[in-house]
Amino acid sequence: MVVKSALEVARETLERLLPGLLDELAGTAATIAERDQHSLVPVWVRHNGPRLVAPRDLGGLGASAVEAVQVHIAIGAVAPALGAATTMHHLSIATLAVFAEQATDEERALIRQLAVDRQVLASGFSEGKPGGSIFRPTMRAAKCENGYLLTGRKAPCSLAESMDVLVASVELESGERAVALVPASSDNLTVGPFWQATTLRGAESGSVELDEVFCPEGLVVESLLEDPDGTSEMIGYQWFGLLILGTYLGAAYALLDAALAREGSVDATRVAGMSGFLAAMENALLKLAAEFDAKSVSPDTAAELLALREAFDDCVDSLVGRVKTAAGGIAYMRNADIGYLAEVCAVHRFHPPSMRDSGANLVAWLRKEREFAFI
Protein backbone atom coordinates (compact mmCIF):
# COMPACT_ATOMS: atom_id res chain seq x y z
CA MET A 1 0.00 0.00 0.00
CA VAL A 2 1.31 3.41 -0.94
CA VAL A 3 1.07 5.87 1.94
CA LYS A 4 -0.01 9.35 0.91
CA SER A 5 2.20 12.23 1.92
CA ALA A 6 0.83 14.90 4.23
CA LEU A 7 0.98 17.38 1.37
CA GLU A 8 -1.11 15.07 -0.83
CA VAL A 9 -3.77 14.82 1.88
CA ALA A 10 -3.78 18.61 2.23
CA ARG A 11 -4.22 19.00 -1.52
CA GLU A 12 -7.14 16.57 -1.50
CA THR A 13 -8.83 18.63 1.22
CA LEU A 14 -8.30 21.81 -0.80
CA GLU A 15 -9.75 20.20 -3.93
CA ARG A 16 -12.78 18.93 -2.03
CA LEU A 17 -13.60 22.29 -0.47
CA LEU A 18 -12.44 24.69 -3.19
CA PRO A 19 -12.46 22.58 -6.36
CA GLY A 20 -10.27 23.81 -9.20
CA LEU A 21 -8.38 26.38 -7.14
CA LEU A 22 -5.13 24.43 -6.92
CA ASP A 23 -4.92 23.82 -10.65
CA GLU A 24 -5.68 27.44 -11.51
CA LEU A 25 -3.12 28.74 -9.00
CA ALA A 26 -0.45 26.44 -10.40
CA GLY A 27 -1.32 27.53 -13.93
CA THR A 28 -0.82 31.24 -13.29
CA ALA A 29 2.99 30.96 -13.49
CA ALA A 30 5.68 28.33 -13.83
CA THR A 31 7.33 29.09 -10.49
CA ILE A 32 6.17 29.94 -6.98
CA ALA A 33 8.55 32.89 -6.96
CA GLU A 34 6.76 34.38 -9.97
CA ARG A 35 3.28 33.61 -8.65
CA ASP A 36 3.99 35.40 -5.39
CA GLN A 37 4.84 38.66 -7.13
CA HIS A 38 1.23 39.20 -8.18
CA SER A 39 -2.10 39.09 -6.39
CA LEU A 40 -3.98 35.83 -6.83
CA VAL A 41 -6.89 36.96 -4.66
CA PRO A 42 -9.32 37.16 -7.64
CA VAL A 43 -8.60 33.50 -8.40
CA TRP A 44 -9.23 32.60 -4.74
CA VAL A 45 -12.53 34.53 -4.79
CA ARG A 46 -13.74 32.78 -7.94
CA HIS A 47 -13.28 29.45 -6.22
CA ASN A 48 -15.27 30.40 -3.09
CA GLY A 49 -12.20 31.01 -0.91
CA PRO A 50 -13.84 33.80 1.12
CA ARG A 51 -16.56 31.41 2.29
CA LEU A 52 -14.20 28.73 3.60
CA VAL A 53 -14.46 29.08 7.40
CA ALA A 54 -17.78 30.91 7.64
CA PRO A 55 -20.41 28.61 9.24
CA ARG A 56 -22.95 27.07 6.90
CA ASP A 57 -25.83 28.89 8.60
CA LEU A 58 -24.04 32.14 7.76
CA GLY A 59 -23.66 31.28 4.09
CA GLY A 60 -20.20 29.73 4.33
CA LEU A 61 -18.66 26.35 3.61
CA GLY A 62 -18.30 25.53 7.30
CA ALA A 63 -14.74 24.19 7.08
CA SER A 64 -13.34 22.94 10.37
CA ALA A 65 -10.07 24.28 11.76
CA VAL A 66 -8.38 21.01 10.75
CA GLU A 67 -9.64 21.39 7.19
CA ALA A 68 -8.69 25.07 7.07
CA VAL A 69 -5.14 24.27 8.19
CA GLN A 70 -4.86 21.61 5.49
CA VAL A 71 -6.16 24.07 2.89
CA HIS A 72 -3.50 26.57 3.94
CA ILE A 73 -0.75 23.96 3.81
CA ALA A 74 -1.79 23.18 0.23
CA ILE A 75 -2.02 26.85 -0.76
CA GLY A 76 1.28 27.65 0.97
CA ALA A 77 2.98 25.03 -1.19
CA VAL A 78 1.94 26.73 -4.46
CA ALA A 79 1.35 30.40 -3.56
CA PRO A 80 2.43 31.29 0.00
CA ALA A 81 1.67 35.00 -0.48
CA LEU A 82 -1.98 34.13 -1.06
CA GLY A 83 -2.02 31.92 2.04
CA ALA A 84 -0.53 34.66 4.22
CA ALA A 85 -2.94 37.29 2.89
CA THR A 86 -6.12 35.27 3.20
CA THR A 87 -5.33 34.25 6.77
CA MET A 88 -6.41 37.77 7.73
CA HIS A 89 -9.72 37.40 5.90
CA HIS A 90 -10.47 34.18 7.76
CA LEU A 91 -9.56 35.78 11.08
CA SER A 92 -12.07 38.57 10.39
CA ILE A 93 -14.80 36.14 9.34
CA ALA A 94 -14.21 33.96 12.41
CA THR A 95 -14.45 37.01 14.68
CA LEU A 96 -17.75 38.00 13.11
CA ALA A 97 -19.05 34.42 13.34
CA VAL A 98 -18.43 34.34 17.08
CA PHE A 99 -20.29 37.60 17.46
CA ALA A 100 -23.16 36.30 15.31
CA GLU A 101 -23.98 33.71 17.97
CA GLN A 102 -25.55 36.45 20.10
CA ALA A 103 -26.26 39.08 17.43
CA THR A 104 -29.62 40.45 16.37
CA ASP A 105 -31.35 39.05 13.30
CA GLU A 106 -30.37 42.18 11.37
CA GLU A 107 -26.70 41.87 12.36
CA ARG A 108 -26.66 38.16 11.48
CA ALA A 109 -28.18 38.92 8.08
CA LEU A 110 -25.42 41.45 7.43
CA ILE A 111 -22.68 38.98 8.34
CA ARG A 112 -24.33 36.26 6.27
CA GLN A 113 -24.47 38.53 3.24
CA LEU A 114 -20.73 39.17 3.48
CA ALA A 115 -20.10 35.44 3.16
CA VAL A 116 -22.73 34.76 0.50
CA ASP A 117 -21.38 37.58 -1.67
CA ARG A 118 -17.78 36.35 -1.18
CA GLN A 119 -16.73 39.75 0.11
CA VAL A 120 -13.00 40.04 0.77
CA LEU A 121 -12.36 41.29 4.30
CA ALA A 122 -9.12 43.05 5.19
CA SER A 123 -8.19 43.21 8.86
CA GLY A 124 -7.89 46.68 10.30
CA PHE A 125 -7.09 45.53 13.80
CA SER A 126 -4.16 47.02 15.68
CA GLU A 127 -0.67 46.80 14.23
CA GLY A 128 0.44 44.85 17.29
CA LYS A 129 2.71 47.48 18.82
CA PRO A 130 5.07 46.41 21.63
CA GLY A 131 3.27 45.79 24.89
CA GLY A 132 -0.21 45.99 23.40
CA SER A 133 -2.93 43.69 22.21
CA ILE A 134 -3.42 43.43 18.45
CA PHE A 135 -7.12 43.88 19.19
CA ARG A 136 -6.62 47.20 20.95
CA PRO A 137 -8.04 49.94 18.71
CA THR A 138 -5.70 52.38 17.02
CA MET A 139 -8.51 54.02 15.05
CA ARG A 140 -10.94 56.56 16.46
CA ALA A 141 -14.65 56.92 15.76
CA ALA A 142 -16.43 60.26 16.31
CA LYS A 143 -20.23 60.26 16.39
CA CYS A 144 -21.97 62.18 13.64
CA GLU A 145 -25.44 62.23 12.12
CA ASN A 146 -26.52 58.68 11.22
CA GLY A 147 -23.12 57.18 11.91
CA TYR A 148 -19.48 57.76 12.75
CA LEU A 149 -16.40 59.43 11.26
CA LEU A 150 -13.42 57.08 11.42
CA THR A 151 -9.80 58.21 11.51
CA GLY A 152 -6.67 56.07 11.69
CA ARG A 153 -4.17 53.94 9.83
CA LYS A 154 -3.30 50.26 9.40
CA ALA A 155 0.09 49.35 7.96
CA PRO A 156 0.89 46.79 6.84
CA CYS A 157 -2.60 45.71 5.88
CA SER A 158 -2.89 42.48 3.87
CA LEU A 159 -5.48 42.37 1.06
CA ALA A 160 -5.32 46.17 0.88
CA GLU A 161 -5.86 46.27 -2.88
CA SER A 162 -8.53 43.57 -3.24
CA MET A 163 -10.57 44.20 -0.10
CA ASP A 164 -14.28 44.89 -0.33
CA VAL A 165 -14.58 45.69 3.36
CA LEU A 166 -12.12 46.79 6.03
CA VAL A 167 -12.96 45.20 9.40
CA ALA A 168 -11.47 47.69 11.84
CA SER A 169 -11.29 47.90 15.61
CA VAL A 170 -12.14 51.44 16.71
CA GLU A 171 -12.39 53.39 19.92
CA LEU A 172 -15.56 55.42 20.45
CA GLU A 173 -15.63 58.80 22.13
CA SER A 174 -17.05 57.07 25.22
CA GLY A 175 -13.88 55.00 25.46
CA GLU A 176 -15.71 51.81 24.52
CA ARG A 177 -14.37 49.55 21.78
CA ALA A 178 -16.24 48.57 18.65
CA VAL A 179 -15.75 46.95 15.26
CA ALA A 180 -16.56 48.90 12.11
CA LEU A 181 -17.29 47.33 8.72
CA VAL A 182 -15.93 49.96 6.35
CA PRO A 183 -16.64 49.60 2.61
CA ALA A 184 -13.39 49.87 0.65
CA SER A 185 -15.07 52.32 -1.73
CA SER A 186 -15.68 54.86 1.06
CA ASP A 187 -14.64 58.46 0.50
CA ASN A 188 -11.47 59.49 2.32
CA LEU A 189 -10.20 55.89 2.54
CA THR A 190 -6.87 55.62 0.72
CA VAL A 191 -4.58 52.70 0.00
CA GLY A 192 -0.88 53.31 -0.53
CA PRO A 193 2.35 51.31 -0.86
CA PHE A 194 4.08 49.86 2.18
CA TRP A 195 5.69 46.47 1.44
CA GLN A 196 9.02 47.04 -0.30
CA ALA A 197 10.50 43.53 0.05
CA THR A 198 10.36 41.26 -2.99
CA THR A 199 9.15 38.32 -0.88
CA LEU A 200 5.37 37.74 -0.61
CA ARG A 201 4.43 40.80 -2.64
CA GLY A 202 1.21 39.09 -3.70
CA ALA A 203 -0.11 39.42 -0.14
CA GLU A 204 -1.06 43.03 -1.00
CA SER A 205 0.41 44.38 2.25
CA GLY A 206 -0.22 48.07 1.80
CA SER A 207 -1.01 51.06 3.95
CA VAL A 208 -4.68 51.88 4.56
CA GLU A 209 -5.53 55.35 5.88
CA LEU A 210 -8.88 56.68 7.03
CA ASP A 211 -9.39 60.44 7.31
CA GLU A 212 -12.85 61.04 8.75
CA VAL A 213 -14.38 58.20 6.75
CA PHE A 214 -18.13 58.03 7.21
CA CYS A 215 -19.43 54.68 8.43
CA PRO A 216 -23.20 54.19 8.88
CA GLU A 217 -24.43 53.40 12.36
CA GLY A 218 -25.55 49.92 11.33
CA LEU A 219 -22.00 48.99 10.33
CA VAL A 220 -20.46 49.82 13.71
CA VAL A 221 -20.95 47.06 16.29
CA GLU A 222 -20.28 48.44 19.73
CA SER A 223 -20.30 45.21 21.75
CA LEU A 224 -18.14 43.03 19.53
CA LEU A 225 -14.84 43.66 21.27
CA GLU A 226 -16.08 43.32 24.84
CA ASP A 227 -13.62 40.72 26.11
CA PRO A 228 -13.12 41.02 29.88
CA ASP A 229 -11.41 37.65 30.31
CA GLY A 230 -9.39 37.74 27.08
CA THR A 231 -11.16 34.73 25.56
CA SER A 232 -12.01 36.42 22.27
CA GLU A 233 -8.45 37.62 21.86
CA MET A 234 -7.18 34.09 22.53
CA ILE A 235 -9.57 32.65 19.93
CA GLY A 236 -8.40 35.23 17.40
CA TYR A 237 -4.73 34.47 18.02
CA GLN A 238 -5.46 30.74 17.77
CA TRP A 239 -7.21 31.07 14.39
CA PHE A 240 -4.38 33.26 13.13
CA GLY A 241 -1.61 31.03 14.46
CA LEU A 242 -3.09 27.83 13.05
CA LEU A 243 -3.53 29.20 9.55
CA ILE A 244 -0.36 31.25 9.30
CA LEU A 245 1.81 28.35 10.45
CA GLY A 246 -0.05 26.06 8.05
CA THR A 247 0.84 28.42 5.20
CA TYR A 248 4.55 28.44 6.03
CA LEU A 249 4.57 24.68 6.53
CA GLY A 250 3.25 24.41 2.99
CA ALA A 251 6.10 26.60 1.75
CA ALA A 252 8.60 24.42 3.61
CA TYR A 253 7.09 21.28 2.05
CA ALA A 254 7.45 22.88 -1.37
CA LEU A 255 11.12 23.64 -0.68
CA LEU A 256 11.75 20.03 0.31
CA ASP A 257 9.99 18.84 -2.84
CA ALA A 258 12.13 21.17 -4.96
CA ALA A 259 15.29 19.66 -3.51
CA LEU A 260 14.04 16.10 -4.01
CA ALA A 261 13.14 16.88 -7.62
CA ARG A 262 16.76 17.39 -8.67
CA GLU A 263 18.21 14.75 -10.96
CA GLY A 264 20.63 12.25 -9.51
CA SER A 265 21.32 11.38 -5.90
CA VAL A 266 20.34 13.57 -2.98
CA ASP A 267 22.19 13.66 0.34
CA ALA A 268 19.79 11.78 2.63
CA THR A 269 21.38 13.15 5.80
CA ARG A 270 20.41 16.65 4.74
CA VAL A 271 16.81 16.07 3.66
CA ALA A 272 15.74 13.43 6.20
CA GLY A 273 15.78 15.90 9.07
CA MET A 274 13.59 18.34 7.15
CA SER A 275 11.14 15.57 6.27
CA GLY A 276 10.84 14.35 9.86
CA PHE A 277 10.61 17.86 11.27
CA LEU A 278 7.78 18.90 8.94
CA ALA A 279 5.79 15.72 9.62
CA ALA A 280 6.11 16.21 13.39
CA MET A 281 5.24 19.89 13.09
CA GLU A 282 2.12 19.13 11.03
CA ASN A 283 0.93 16.41 13.40
CA ALA A 284 1.23 18.78 16.34
CA LEU A 285 -0.49 21.58 14.43
CA LEU A 286 -3.42 19.38 13.37
CA LYS A 287 -3.79 18.15 16.95
CA LEU A 288 -4.17 21.73 18.15
CA ALA A 289 -6.61 22.42 15.30
CA ALA A 290 -8.69 19.39 16.36
CA GLU A 291 -8.76 20.70 19.93
CA PHE A 292 -9.86 24.06 18.58
CA ASP A 293 -12.70 22.34 16.68
CA ALA A 294 -13.74 20.68 19.94
CA LYS A 295 -14.11 24.17 21.46
CA SER A 296 -11.12 23.47 23.67
CA VAL A 297 -9.48 26.89 23.63
CA SER A 298 -7.55 27.64 26.77
CA PRO A 299 -4.40 29.40 27.94
CA ASP A 300 -2.67 26.02 27.68
CA THR A 301 -3.55 25.44 24.02
CA ALA A 302 -2.65 29.05 23.20
CA ALA A 303 0.75 28.56 24.82
CA GLU A 304 1.28 25.24 23.03
CA LEU A 305 0.61 26.83 19.65
CA LEU A 306 2.94 29.75 20.36
CA ALA A 307 5.67 27.31 21.44
CA LEU A 308 5.11 25.30 18.26
CA ARG A 309 5.46 28.42 16.12
CA GLU A 310 8.66 29.32 17.98
CA ALA A 311 9.98 25.80 17.35
CA PHE A 312 9.37 26.31 13.63
CA ASP A 313 11.35 29.56 13.69
CA ASP A 314 14.18 28.04 15.74
CA CYS A 315 14.65 24.99 13.51
CA VAL A 316 13.63 26.05 10.03
CA ASP A 317 16.69 28.17 9.22
CA SER A 318 19.07 25.30 9.90
CA LEU A 319 16.94 22.77 8.04
CA VAL A 320 16.38 25.08 5.09
CA GLY A 321 20.13 25.62 4.80
CA ARG A 322 20.71 21.87 4.72
CA VAL A 323 18.04 21.35 2.07
CA LYS A 324 19.53 24.10 -0.11
CA THR A 325 22.90 22.38 0.16
CA ALA A 326 21.36 19.00 -0.66
CA ALA A 327 19.80 20.47 -3.78
CA GLY A 328 23.24 21.54 -4.96
CA GLY A 329 24.59 24.61 -6.68
CA ILE A 330 23.27 23.81 -10.15
CA ALA A 331 19.75 23.13 -8.86
CA TYR A 332 19.90 26.35 -6.83
CA MET A 333 20.94 28.32 -9.91
CA ARG A 334 18.38 26.73 -12.21
CA ASN A 335 15.36 26.57 -9.85
CA ALA A 336 14.13 30.00 -8.78
CA ASP A 337 11.93 28.49 -6.09
CA ILE A 338 14.72 27.02 -3.96
CA GLY A 339 16.18 30.36 -2.92
CA TYR A 340 12.81 32.07 -2.87
CA LEU A 341 11.12 29.52 -0.60
CA ALA A 342 14.08 29.60 1.76
CA GLU A 343 13.46 33.33 2.18
CA VAL A 344 9.70 32.82 2.55
CA CYS A 345 10.14 30.34 5.40
CA ALA A 346 12.10 32.93 7.37
CA VAL A 347 9.29 35.51 7.16
CA HIS A 348 7.03 33.52 9.53
CA ARG A 349 8.91 34.95 12.52
CA PHE A 350 7.75 38.48 11.66
CA HIS A 351 4.07 37.69 12.26
CA PRO A 352 2.52 38.45 15.66
CA PRO A 353 2.65 37.84 18.51
CA SER A 354 6.20 38.95 19.19
CA MET A 355 8.25 36.89 21.62
CA ARG A 356 9.49 40.25 22.90
CA ASP A 357 6.01 40.71 24.37
CA SER A 358 4.89 37.13 25.01
CA GLY A 359 8.15 35.29 25.68
CA ALA A 360 8.34 35.96 29.42
CA ASN A 361 4.74 34.84 29.82
CA LEU A 362 5.48 31.64 27.89
CA VAL A 363 8.45 30.89 30.16
CA ALA A 364 6.29 31.53 33.26
CA TRP A 365 3.71 29.09 31.86
CA LEU A 366 6.41 26.47 31.24
CA ARG A 367 7.50 26.90 34.85
CA LYS A 368 3.85 26.43 35.91
CA GLU A 369 3.97 29.79 37.68
CA ARG A 370 0.78 31.18 36.10
CA GLU A 371 -1.68 30.83 33.25
CA PHE A 372 -0.42 31.91 29.88
CA ALA A 373 -1.48 35.27 28.43
CA PHE A 374 -0.19 36.99 25.32
CA ILE A 375 0.29 40.36 26.99
Coordinates of N, CA, C and O in Angstrom, one line a residue, residues 30 37 61 83 85 91 106-107 116 155 202 210 219 224 229 241 246 264 271 357 363 370:
A30 N 4.9 29.6 -13.9 CA 5.7 28.3 -13.8 C 6.3 28.1 -12.5 O 6.6 27.0 -12.1
Q37 N 4.6 37.2 -6.8 CA 4.8 38.7 -7.1 C 3.6 39.4 -7.5 O 3.5 40.6 -7.6
L61 N -18.9 27.8 3.9 CA -18.7 26.3 3.6 C -18.5 25.5 4.9 O -18.5 24.3 4.8
G83 N -1.7 32.5 0.7 CA -2.0 31.9 2.0 C -1.9 32.9 3.2 O -2.7 33.0 4.1
A85 N -1.9 36.2 3.0 CA -2.9 37.3 2.9 C -4.3 36.9 3.4 O -5.0 37.5 4.1
L91 N -9.5 35.3 9.7 CA -9.6 35.8 11.1 C -10.7 36.7 11.3 O -11.5 36.7 12.3
E106 N -30.9 41.2 12.4 CA -30.4 42.2 11.4 C -28.9 42.1 11.2 O -28.3 42.1 10.1
E107 N -28.2 42.0 12.4 CA -26.7 41.9 12.4 C -26.3 40.5 11.7 O -25.3 40.5 11.0
V116 N -22.0 35.2 1.7 CA -22.7 34.8 0.5 C -22.2 35.5 -0.7 O -22.0 34.9 -1.8
A155 N -1.0 49.7 8.9 CA 0.1 49.3 8.0 C 1.1 48.4 8.7 O 1.5 48.8 9.8
G202 N 2.6 39.4 -3.3 CA 1.2 39.1 -3.7 C 0.2 39.1 -2.5 O -1.0 39.0 -2.7
L210 N -7.5 56.2 6.9 CA -8.9 56.7 7.0 C -8.8 58.1 7.6 O -8.2 58.3 8.7
L219 N -23.2 49.7 10.6 CA -22.0 49.0 10.3 C -20.9 49.1 11.4 O -19.8 48.7 11.3
L224 N -18.9 44.2 20.1 CA -18.1 43.0 19.5 C -16.8 42.8 20.2 O -16.4 41.7 20.3
D229 N -12.3 38.7 29.9 CA -11.4 37.6 30.3 C -10.4 37.3 29.3 O -9.6 36.3 29.4
G241 N -2.8 31.9 14.3 CA -1.6 31.0 14.5 C -1.7 29.7 13.7 O -0.8 29.3 13.1
G246 N 0.3 27.0 9.1 CA -0.1 26.1 8.1 C 0.5 26.6 6.7 O 1.0 25.8 5.9
G264 N 19.5 12.9 -10.2 CA 20.6 12.2 -9.5 C 20.4 12.0 -8.0 O 19.3 12.2 -7.5
V271 N 18.2 15.9 3.9 CA 16.8 16.1 3.7 C 16.0 15.3 4.7 O 14.8 15.6 4.9
D357 N 7.1 40.4 23.5 CA 6.0 40.7 24.4 C 5.5 39.5 25.1 O 5.1 39.6 26.3
V363 N 7.5 31.5 29.2 CA 8.5 30.9 30.2 C 7.8 30.7 31.5 O 7.9 29.6 32.1
R370 N 2.1 30.5 36.3 CA 0.8 31.2 36.1 C 0.2 30.8 34.7 O 0.9 30.2 33.9

